Amino acid sequence: MANELIFATNNLHKLAEIQHIIGDSFNLKSLGQIGCFDDIPETAPSLEGNALLKAQYVFDRFGKNCFADDTGLEVEALDGRPGVFSARYASDGHDFEANIDKILNELLGVENRAARFRTVIALILNNDIHYFEGIVNGEIITERKGVKGFGYDPVFRPLGHELTFAEMPLSEKNKISHRALAVNKLVDFLNSAK
Ligand code: ITT
């Protein structure tokens, strides 16, 4: 029987995407599937801290192997902001449009448009903590392009590509994204730990 592994998320789209990459050897379950409906606090000052908070919360209460992720957009000219505040940069809600407007305004007239997406995964496996990181370097363009994806995708163009993340087919983004890079490292580790 496949090993059960909890992914501390309620985003079933993310769960399916990662289950697909992991294959049959681990049976991923979401928070809802283990009966966890709590609003897990994400109050740490770093992506690493927030990913661990979520994984630890589940491990402490359910005693199950678990991993969690956190992602941020880090803009060089803004000293790495929005970073850990990416989801709630302009306001407390997940208002993607307002978040993009805020970044574009802050970068008005700024020449250095370098930015990166960074995903951190914290895994708690048999009481040990492991981190996996995925980074995509790119730049913030001056106006929105494309309607696919979510979040900051319309203004983020990955290095070496002509299209923004929001102009690429999702299958293309998923091959090169920060999340995919971090997940691939997690999967390599899990497969070697089997
Ligand atoms: P959880 O419920 O899983 O915590 P979340 O919305 O907080 O969902 P993330 O931690 O993955 O999601 O990402 C935080 C924010 O970073 C997210 O709300 C987006 O604004 C932005 N973001 C993350 N991944 C992105 C991507 O692939 N493309 C564009 N923006 C992204």
CSV table of C-alpha atoms in Angstrom, one decimal, residues 105-171:
chain,number,residue,atom,x,y,z
A,105,ASN,CA,3.4,51.8,-9.1
A,106,GLU,CA,6.4,51.1,-6.8
A,107,LEU,CA,8.5,50.3,-9.9
A,108,LEU,CA,7.4,53.3,-12.0
A,109,GLY,CA,10.6,54.8,-13.5
A,110,VAL,CA,12.7,52.1,-11.8
A,111,GLU,CA,15.3,50.6,-14.2
A,112,ASN,CA,16.1,47.4,-12.3
A,113,ARG,CA,13.1,45.2,-12.9
A,114,ALA,CA,14.7,42.0,-11.7
A,115,ALA,CA,12.5,39.7,-9.6
A,116,ARG,CA,12.2,36.0,-8.7
A,117,PHE,CA,9.6,33.6,-7.6
A,118,ARG,CA,10.7,31.5,-4.7
A,119,THR,CA,8.9,28.4,-3.3
A,120,VAL,CA,9.9,26.7,-0.1
A,121,ILE,CA,8.6,23.3,0.9
A,122,ALA,CA,9.0,22.1,4.5
A,123,LEU,CA,8.6,18.3,4.9
A,124,ILE,CA,8.3,16.6,8.3
A,125,LEU,CA,9.1,12.9,7.7
A,126,ASN,CA,9.4,10.6,10.8
A,127,ASN,CA,10.1,13.6,13.0
A,128,ASP,CA,12.9,15.0,10.8
A,129,ILE,CA,12.5,18.4,9.0
A,130,HIS,CA,13.7,18.8,5.4
A,131,TYR,CA,13.5,21.9,3.2
A,132,PHE,CA,13.3,22.1,-0.6
A,133,GLU,CA,13.6,25.3,-2.6
A,134,GLY,CA,12.6,26.3,-6.1
A,135,ILE,CA,13.6,29.6,-7.7
A,136,VAL,CA,12.7,31.2,-11.1
A,137,ASN,CA,14.5,34.4,-12.0
A,138,GLY,CA,12.9,36.9,-14.3
A,139,GLU,CA,11.6,40.5,-14.5
A,140,ILE,CA,8.6,42.6,-13.8
A,141,ILE,CA,7.3,44.1,-17.1
A,142,THR,CA,5.6,47.5,-17.2
A,143,GLU,CA,2.1,46.4,-18.0
A,144,ARG,CA,0.0,43.2,-17.7
A,145,LYS,CA,0.2,40.6,-20.5
A,146,GLY,CA,-1.8,37.4,-20.7
A,147,VAL,CA,-4.7,36.0,-18.7
A,148,LYS,CA,-3.7,32.6,-17.7
A,149,GLY,CA,-2.2,31.5,-14.4
A,150,PHE,CA,-2.9,33.6,-11.3
A,151,GLY,CA,-1.4,36.1,-8.9
A,152,TYR,CA,1.5,38.1,-10.3
A,153,ASP,CA,1.7,36.0,-13.5
A,154,PRO,CA,0.6,38.7,-15.9
A,155,VAL,CA,3.6,41.0,-15.0
A,156,PHE,CA,6.3,38.3,-14.5
A,157,ARG,CA,8.5,37.2,-17.4
A,158,PRO,CA,10.9,34.4,-16.7
A,159,LEU,CA,14.5,34.9,-17.8
A,160,GLY,CA,15.1,33.4,-21.3
A,161,HIS,CA,11.4,33.5,-22.3
A,162,GLU,CA,9.5,36.0,-24.4
A,163,LEU,CA,6.1,35.3,-22.7
A,164,THR,CA,4.9,36.1,-19.3
A,165,PHE,CA,3.7,33.3,-17.1
A,166,ALA,CA,0.2,34.4,-17.8
A,167,GLU,CA,0.7,34.1,-21.6
A,168,MET,CA,2.2,30.6,-21.4
A,169,PRO,CA,0.0,27.5,-21.6
A,170,LEU,CA,-0.3,26.2,-18.0
A,171,SER,CA,1.5,23.0,-18.9
